[in-house]
């Protein structure tokens, strides 16, 4: 029985803080949008660290990075872990980044202890998980799992019209490895909870059961530009008035369902966006989520008919396009149990938990046994510069990750001096 050492809390925290300097914001968070120069800097730092840890690195056509620690039998499919390095515009230091650097800490710890595994272990950086720039979300892992086409993802455009593919090439991460189509033995993702439950209960580890479904839409409301000073109020076709009524009505829909869905309008653009011109067109996004897929579908239909009614009342044109649809997902029971078992073995409190947020693991669950490990974050705050987590909780999550990965990858001989588990 291989004795598995603890990960190095200080080294993990120092790596997180060094990575957080790339795109650091005045408010103490990180703003590192996908495929910007800052994302390239973060990717370069990860690749250097991974190579320093003896990994071979490959990059696929959608820019996913795979840092591979070889196994005793290289013909076996890798056990994978990882997450994302891109952040929200005013994001935090841990969302995604913790999962990537916890994976790297596992590799560093195995190296220090001279522990070999039968299966290779791969630490993955998925391209554009957040979707804050190219608007799809989980572009890299959805292409890898075949849920979306590589070409569709490469063709995604940011608000300035730049394509994901062109930006990938510009930062030097348009790899030549094929996207997906390979066997994966299992996938585990460590992540902050991005919710208040673990911290409120004083629980260290969340064994994640699954994640709720999500449907996103892009809505365009067309009216007519006009002079703010001369056009009488009763003759206006004011697109922003329509959009504003829609946003309020969409919010009200959430309160009519139990359990409540979450409905968010996070981005809204006005054309021509001039103080003395009546808005002619407004484009806004809708992000809706619910644990039950049928309810999510009903909410989608209700949102559409509500926007249509408001557009008709105000003589506006409406186009509502679905931009992404991810069904709710349940993680592999054996992977969930492995997380619970590892937490118990390590003496950490653990509870089953469900994810309100989406993750690359939600895509990976479609192609391989998948599990997630949550750790607490301060007041459950995330997608916010104030996002914070405690070093000891992050290290606990990395220790659980180490155990579940070694269990799946099969541990070989250990060097003398490895501490008792
Ligand atoms: O939006 C999400 O659920 C993820 O944090 N990108
Ligand atoms: Mn995330
Ligand atoms: Mn996020």
Coordinates of C-alpha atoms and ligand atoms in Angstrom, one line a residue:
X1 CA 0.0 0.0 0.0
X2 CA 1.6 3.2 -1.1
X3 CA 1.8 5.8 1.6
X4 CA 0.7 9.1 0.2
X5 CA 2.3 12.4 1.5
X6 CA 0.5 15.7 2.1
X7 CA 0.7 18.4 -0.5
X8 CA 2.7 21.5 0.3
X9 CA 0.3 24.2 1.5
X10 CA 2.8 27.0 1.3
X11 CA 4.0 26.1 -2.2
X12 CA 0.4 25.9 -3.5
X13 CA -0.5 29.2 -1.9
X14 CA 2.7 30.9 -3.3
X15 CA 1.9 29.5 -6.8
X16 CA -1.7 30.9 -6.6
X17 CA -0.5 34.3 -5.5
X18 CA 2.2 34.4 -8.2
X19 CA -0.4 33.5 -10.8
X20 CA -2.8 36.1 -9.4
X21 CA -0.3 38.9 -10.1
X22 CA -1.0 38.4 -13.8
X23 CA -4.0 40.6 -14.5
X24 CA -4.2 41.8 -10.8
X25 CA -6.9 44.4 -10.4
X26 CA -6.9 47.4 -8.0
X27 CA -9.7 45.8 -6.0
X28 CA -7.6 42.8 -5.2
X29 CA -9.0 40.4 -7.8
X30 CA -7.9 39.3 -11.3
X31 CA -9.1 40.4 -14.7
X32 CA -7.6 38.0 -17.2
X33 CA -10.0 37.4 -20.1
X34 CA -9.5 34.4 -22.4
X35 CA -6.9 34.7 -25.1
X36 CA -5.7 38.1 -24.1
X37 CA -2.0 38.9 -23.6
X38 CA -2.6 38.3 -19.9
X39 CA -4.0 34.9 -20.6
X40 CA -0.9 34.1 -22.6
X41 CA 1.3 35.2 -19.7
X42 CA -0.6 32.9 -17.3
X43 CA -0.5 30.0 -19.8
X44 CA 3.3 30.5 -20.3
X45 CA 3.8 30.5 -16.5
X46 CA 1.8 27.3 -16.1
X47 CA 3.7 25.6 -19.0
X48 CA 7.1 26.6 -17.5
X49 CA 6.1 25.3 -14.1
X50 CA 4.7 22.0 -15.6
X51 CA 7.9 21.5 -17.6
X52 CA 10.0 22.3 -14.5
X53 CA 8.0 19.4 -12.9
X54 CA 9.0 17.1 -15.6
X55 CA 5.8 17.1 -17.5
X56 CA 5.6 16.9 -21.3
X57 CA 3.2 19.6 -22.6
X58 CA 0.9 19.3 -25.6
X59 CA -1.6 21.9 -26.9
X60 CA -4.6 21.0 -29.0
X61 CA -6.2 23.0 -31.8
X62 CA -8.6 24.8 -29.5
X63 CA -5.7 25.8 -27.2
X64 CA -6.3 23.3 -24.4
X65 CA -3.0 22.7 -22.6
X66 CA -2.3 19.1 -21.4
X67 CA 0.7 18.7 -19.0
X68 CA 1.4 15.0 -18.8
X69 CA 3.3 13.2 -16.0
X70 CA 4.2 9.8 -17.6
X71 CA 2.9 6.6 -16.1
X72 CA 4.4 3.2 -15.7
X73 CA 2.3 2.0 -18.6
X74 CA 2.1 4.7 -21.2
X75 CA -0.4 2.8 -23.2
X76 CA -3.0 3.3 -20.5
X77 CA -5.4 6.3 -20.8
X78 CA -4.5 9.3 -18.6
X79 CA -6.3 10.2 -15.4
X80 CA -7.0 13.9 -15.9
X81 CA -7.5 16.9 -13.6
X82 CA -7.6 20.6 -14.3
X83 CA -9.8 23.7 -14.7
X84 CA -9.3 27.1 -16.3
X85 CA -6.9 30.1 -16.0
X86 CA -9.2 32.7 -17.7
X87 CA -11.3 34.8 -15.4
X88 CA -14.2 37.2 -15.3
X89 CA -13.5 40.9 -16.1
X90 CA -13.4 41.6 -12.4
X91 CA -12.9 38.1 -11.2
X92 CA -11.1 36.4 -8.3
X93 CA -7.8 34.7 -7.6
X94 CA -9.2 31.2 -7.2
X95 CA -12.1 30.5 -9.6
X96 CA -10.6 27.9 -12.0
X97 CA -7.0 28.7 -11.1
X98 CA -7.2 26.7 -7.9
X99 CA -8.1 23.6 -9.9
X100 CA -5.2 24.0 -12.3
X101 CA -2.6 24.7 -9.6
X102 CA -3.9 22.0 -7.3
X103 CA -3.3 19.6 -10.2
X104 CA 0.2 20.9 -10.5
X105 CA 0.7 20.6 -6.8
X106 CA -0.3 16.9 -7.0
X107 CA 2.4 16.4 -9.7
X108 CA 5.0 18.2 -7.6
X109 CA 4.1 16.2 -4.5
X110 CA 4.3 12.9 -6.3
X111 CA 7.7 13.9 -7.7
X112 CA 9.0 14.8 -4.3
X113 CA 7.9 11.5 -2.9
X114 CA 9.1 9.5 -5.9
X115 CA 5.7 8.0 -6.3
X116 CA 5.0 6.5 -9.8
X117 CA 1.6 5.8 -11.1
X118 CA 0.5 3.2 -13.6
X119 CA -1.7 5.5 -15.7
X120 CA -0.2 8.8 -16.8
X121 CA -1.7 11.9 -15.0
X122 CA -2.5 15.0 -17.1
X123 CA -3.2 18.4 -15.7
X124 CA -5.4 20.4 -18.1
X125 CA -5.9 24.1 -18.7
X126 CA -9.2 24.4 -20.6
X127 CA -9.6 27.3 -23.0
X128 CA -12.1 30.0 -22.3
X129 CA -14.2 28.4 -19.5
X130 CA -15.8 31.6 -18.4
X131 CA -17.2 32.8 -21.8
X132 CA -16.9 36.4 -20.6
X133 CA -15.2 37.4 -23.8
X134 CA -16.4 35.0 -26.5
X135 CA -19.8 34.4 -24.9
X136 CA -20.1 30.6 -25.3
X137 CA -18.5 29.4 -22.0
X138 CA -16.4 26.2 -21.6
X139 CA -15.3 26.5 -25.3
X140 CA -12.2 24.3 -24.8
X141 CA -13.8 21.4 -22.9
X142 CA -17.0 21.4 -24.9
X143 CA -15.0 21.0 -28.1
X144 CA -12.8 18.3 -26.5
X145 CA -15.8 16.3 -25.5
X146 CA -17.5 16.7 -28.9
X147 CA -20.4 18.6 -27.4
X148 CA -19.6 21.5 -29.7
X149 CA -17.7 21.6 -32.9
X150 CA -14.1 22.9 -32.9
X151 CA -14.8 25.1 -36.0
X152 CA -17.8 26.6 -34.3
X153 CA -15.7 27.5 -31.2
X154 CA -12.8 28.8 -33.3
X155 CA -15.3 31.1 -35.2
X156 CA -16.8 32.6 -32.0
X157 CA -16.4 36.4 -32.0
X158 CA -15.7 38.8 -29.1
X159 CA -17.6 42.2 -29.0
X160 CA -14.8 43.7 -31.1
X161 CA -15.3 41.1 -33.8
X162 CA -12.1 39.2 -33.2
X163 CA -12.5 35.4 -33.5
X164 CA -11.4 32.9 -30.9
X165 CA -9.3 31.2 -33.5
X166 CA -7.4 34.4 -34.5
X167 CA -6.8 35.3 -30.9
X168 CA -5.5 31.8 -30.2
X169 CA -3.0 32.1 -33.1
X170 CA -2.0 35.6 -32.0
X171 CA -1.0 34.5 -28.5
X172 CA 0.7 31.4 -29.8
X173 CA -1.6 28.7 -28.4
X174 CA -3.2 27.4 -31.6
X175 CA -1.8 23.9 -31.1
X176 CA -1.7 21.1 -33.5
X177 CA -2.8 18.2 -31.3
X178 CA -6.2 16.8 -32.2
X179 CA -9.1 18.0 -30.1
X180 CA -10.6 15.1 -28.1
X181 CA -11.1 11.7 -29.6
X182 CA -8.9 10.1 -27.0
X183 CA -9.6 7.8 -24.1
X184 CA -9.6 9.4 -20.6
X185 CA -9.6 7.1 -17.6
X186 CA -11.3 9.6 -15.3
X187 CA -11.5 13.4 -14.7
X188 CA -11.5 15.2 -11.3
X189 CA -11.8 19.0 -10.9
X190 CA -11.0 20.8 -7.7
X191 CA -12.8 24.2 -7.3
X192 CA -13.9 26.7 -4.8
X193 CA -17.6 26.3 -4.0
X194 CA -18.6 29.7 -5.2
X195 CA -21.5 29.5 -2.7
X196 CA -21.9 29.9 1.1
X197 CA -22.7 26.4 2.3
X198 CA -19.4 24.8 3.2
X199 CA -18.1 27.9 5.0
X200 CA -21.4 28.4 6.9
X201 CA -21.4 24.8 8.1
X202 CA -17.7 24.7 8.8
X203 CA -17.2 21.8 6.4
X204 CA -13.9 21.5 4.5
X205 CA -14.7 19.3 1.5
X206 CA -17.7 19.2 -0.8
X207 CA -18.3 15.9 -2.6
X208 CA -20.1 17.3 -5.7
X209 CA -23.1 15.3 -6.8
X210 CA -23.7 17.3 -10.0
X211 CA -24.5 20.7 -11.5
X212 CA -27.7 22.4 -12.6
X213 CA -28.6 22.9 -16.2
X214 CA -28.1 26.2 -18.0
X215 CA -29.7 27.9 -21.0
X216 CA -28.3 31.2 -22.4
X217 CA -29.9 33.5 -24.9
X218 CA -28.9 36.6 -26.9
X219 CA -31.8 39.1 -27.3
X220 CA -31.9 41.9 -29.8
X221 CA -34.7 44.5 -29.5
X222 CA -35.1 46.8 -32.5
X223 CA -37.0 50.2 -32.4
X224 CA -36.1 53.4 -34.2
X225 CA -33.5 56.0 -33.5
X226 CA -34.9 59.5 -33.0
X227 CA -34.2 63.0 -31.7
X228 CA -34.4 63.2 -27.9
X229 CA -35.7 66.7 -28.1
X230 CA -38.2 66.6 -30.9
X231 CA -39.8 63.1 -31.0
X232 CA -43.1 63.1 -28.9
X233 CA -43.2 60.4 -26.2
X234 CA -46.3 58.7 -27.7
X235 CA -44.6 58.3 -31.1
X236 CA -41.4 56.7 -30.0
X237 CA -40.2 53.2 -30.7
X238 CA -37.6 53.2 -27.9
X239 CA -35.6 49.9 -27.8
X240 CA -34.2 50.6 -24.4
X241 CA -37.6 51.1 -22.8
X242 CA -38.6 47.7 -24.2
X243 CA -35.4 46.1 -23.0
X244 CA -35.7 47.6 -19.6
X245 CA -39.3 46.2 -19.2
X246 CA -38.1 42.8 -20.4
X247 CA -35.2 42.7 -17.8
X248 CA -37.7 43.5 -15.0
X249 CA -40.2 40.9 -16.3
X250 CA -37.5 38.2 -16.7
X251 CA -36.5 38.8 -13.1
X252 CA -40.1 38.4 -11.9
X253 CA -40.4 35.0 -13.8
X254 CA -37.8 33.5 -11.5
X255 CA -39.9 34.2 -8.4
X256 CA -42.9 32.3 -9.9
X257 CA -41.1 28.9 -9.7
X258 CA -40.1 26.7 -6.8
X259 CA -37.3 25.8 -6.4
X260 CA -36.4 29.1 -8.0
X261 CA -34.4 29.2 -11.2
X262 CA -31.7 31.9 -11.4
X263 CA -32.0 34.3 -14.3
X264 CA -29.3 36.9 -15.0
X265 CA -29.1 39.7 -17.6
X266 CA -25.3 40.4 -17.3
X267 CA -24.5 42.2 -20.5
X268 CA -26.5 44.9 -22.3
X269 CA -25.5 47.2 -25.2
X270 CA -27.3 50.2 -26.6
X271 CA -27.1 51.5 -30.2
X272 CA -26.1 54.2 -30.9
X273 CA -25.5 54.8 -27.1
X274 CA -25.8 58.6 -27.4
X275 CA -27.4 60.8 -24.6
X276 CA -29.6 62.7 -27.0
X277 CA -30.7 59.9 -29.4
X278 CA -33.6 57.6 -28.7
X279 CA -32.1 54.1 -28.6
X280 CA -32.8 52.3 -31.9
X281 CA -31.5 48.9 -30.8
X282 CA -30.5 47.0 -27.6
X283 CA -28.8 43.7 -27.4
X284 CA -28.7 41.8 -24.0
X285 CA -27.8 38.4 -22.7
X286 CA -29.9 36.0 -20.6
X287 CA -28.3 33.3 -18.4
X288 CA -30.9 31.0 -16.9
X289 CA -30.3 27.9 -14.7
X290 CA -32.2 25.3 -12.8
X291 CA -31.5 21.8 -11.5
X292 CA -34.5 20.3 -13.4
X293 CA -34.2 20.3 -17.2
X294 CA -38.0 20.3 -17.8
X295 CA -38.4 23.4 -15.5
X296 CA -35.6 25.1 -17.3
X297 CA -37.4 24.5 -20.6
X298 CA -40.6 25.9 -19.2
X299 CA -38.8 29.0 -17.9
X300 CA -37.2 29.4 -21.4
X301 CA -40.6 29.4 -23.1
X302 CA -42.0 31.8 -20.5
X303 CA -39.1 34.2 -21.0
X304 CA -39.6 34.1 -24.8
X305 CA -43.4 34.8 -24.6
X306 CA -42.9 37.6 -22.1
X307 CA -40.3 39.4 -24.3
X308 CA -42.6 38.9 -27.3
X309 CA -45.6 40.5 -25.5
X310 CA -43.5 43.5 -24.4
X311 CA -42.1 43.9 -27.9
X312 CA -45.6 43.8 -29.5
X313 CA -47.0 46.4 -26.9
X314 CA -44.2 48.8 -27.8
X315 CA -44.1 48.1 -31.6
X316 CA -40.6 46.8 -31.4
X317 CA -38.9 43.9 -33.3
X318 CA -37.5 41.1 -31.2
X319 CA -34.9 38.4 -32.0
X320 CA -34.2 35.9 -29.2
X321 CA -31.5 33.3 -30.0
X322 CA -30.4 30.5 -27.8
X323 CA -26.6 30.6 -27.5
X324 CA -26.0 27.7 -25.2
X325 CA -27.9 24.8 -23.6
X326 CA -26.3 22.6 -21.1
X327 CA -28.5 19.9 -19.4
X328 CA -28.1 19.3 -15.7
X329 CA -25.4 16.7 -15.0
X330 CA -24.8 14.0 -12.3
X331 CA -21.2 13.0 -11.6
X332 CA -20.1 9.4 -11.5
X333 CA -21.2 7.8 -8.1
X334 CA -17.8 6.0 -7.8
X335 CA -16.0 9.3 -8.2
X336 CA -18.2 11.0 -5.7
X337 CA -17.6 8.2 -3.2
X338 CA -13.8 8.4 -3.9
X339 CA -14.0 12.0 -2.8
X340 CA -15.9 11.2 0.4
X341 CA -13.5 8.3 1.1
X342 CA -10.4 10.4 0.6
X343 CA -11.8 13.2 2.8
X344 CA -12.5 10.7 5.6
X345 CA -9.1 9.1 5.3
X346 CA -7.5 12.6 5.6
X347 CA -9.7 13.5 8.6
X348 CA -11.5 16.3 6.8
X349 CA -15.2 17.1 7.3
X350 CA -17.1 16.4 4.1
X351 CA -20.7 16.8 2.8
X352 CA -22.4 16.1 -0.5
X353 CA -23.2 19.3 -2.4
X354 CA -24.6 20.4 -5.7
X355 CA -23.1 22.9 -8.0
X356 CA -25.0 26.1 -9.0
X357 CA -22.0 27.0 -11.2
X358 CA -21.1 25.4 -14.4
X359 CA -17.6 23.8 -14.9
X360 CA -15.5 22.0 -17.5
X361 CA -16.2 18.9 -15.4
X362 CA -19.9 19.1 -16.5
X363 CA -18.7 18.5 -20.1
X364 CA -16.1 15.8 -19.1
X365 CA -18.9 13.9 -17.4
X366 CA -20.2 13.1 -20.8
X367 CA -17.1 11.1 -21.9
X368 CA -15.5 9.7 -18.7
X369 CA -16.1 9.0 -15.0
X370 CA -16.0 12.5 -13.5
X371 CA -16.0 14.0 -10.0
X372 CA -15.5 17.4 -8.4
X373 CA -14.0 18.5 -5.1
X374 CA -15.3 21.8 -3.5
X375 CA -13.5 23.8 -0.9
X376 CA -15.0 26.8 1.0
X377 CA -14.6 30.4 -0.2
X378 CA -15.2 33.4 1.9
X379 CA -18.9 34.2 2.2
X380 CA -19.5 32.2 -1.0
X381 CA -18.4 35.3 -3.0
X382 CA -17.1 34.6 -6.5
X383 CA -17.0 36.4 -9.9
X384 CA -16.0 39.3 -7.7
X385 CA -12.6 40.8 -6.9
X386 CA -13.2 40.0 -3.2
X387 CA -13.2 36.2 -3.9
X388 CA -11.1 34.6 -1.1
X389 CA -10.2 31.2 0.3
X390 CA -8.0 29.9 3.2
X391 CA -4.7 28.3 2.4
X392 CA -5.5 25.4 4.7
X393 CA -8.8 24.7 2.9
X394 CA -7.1 24.9 -0.5
X395 CA -4.4 22.4 0.7
X396 CA -7.1 20.1 2.0
X397 CA -8.7 20.1 -1.4
X398 CA -5.4 19.4 -3.1
X399 CA -4.8 16.5 -0.6
X400 CA -8.2 15.0 -1.5
X401 CA -7.4 15.5 -5.2
X402 CA -4.0 13.8 -4.8
X403 CA -5.7 10.8 -3.2
X404 CA -8.5 10.3 -5.7
X405 CA -6.0 10.7 -8.6
X406 CA -3.5 8.2 -7.2
X407 CA -6.4 5.8 -6.5
X408 CA -7.6 6.0 -10.1
X409 CA -4.1 6.0 -11.6
X410 CA -2.7 3.2 -9.5
X411 CA 0.3 4.0 -7.4
X412 CA 3.6 2.2 -8.0
X413 CA 6.7 2.1 -5.7
X414 CA 7.1 4.9 -3.2
X415 CA 10.5 6.3 -2.2
X416 CA 11.5 5.8 1.5
X417 CA 10.3 8.5 3.9
X418 CA 6.9 9.1 2.4
X419 CA 4.6 9.9 5.4
X420 CA 1.8 7.7 6.5
X421 CA -1.6 8.5 5.2
Ligands
LIG1 O1 -20.8 30.7 -15.1 C1 -20.4 29.7 -14.5 O2 -21.1 28.9 -13.9 C2 -18.9 29.5 -14.5 O3 -18.4 30.1 -13.3 N1 -18.2 30.0 -15.6
LIG2 MN1 -14.7 28.2 -12.6
LIG3 MN1 -16.4 31.3 -13.1

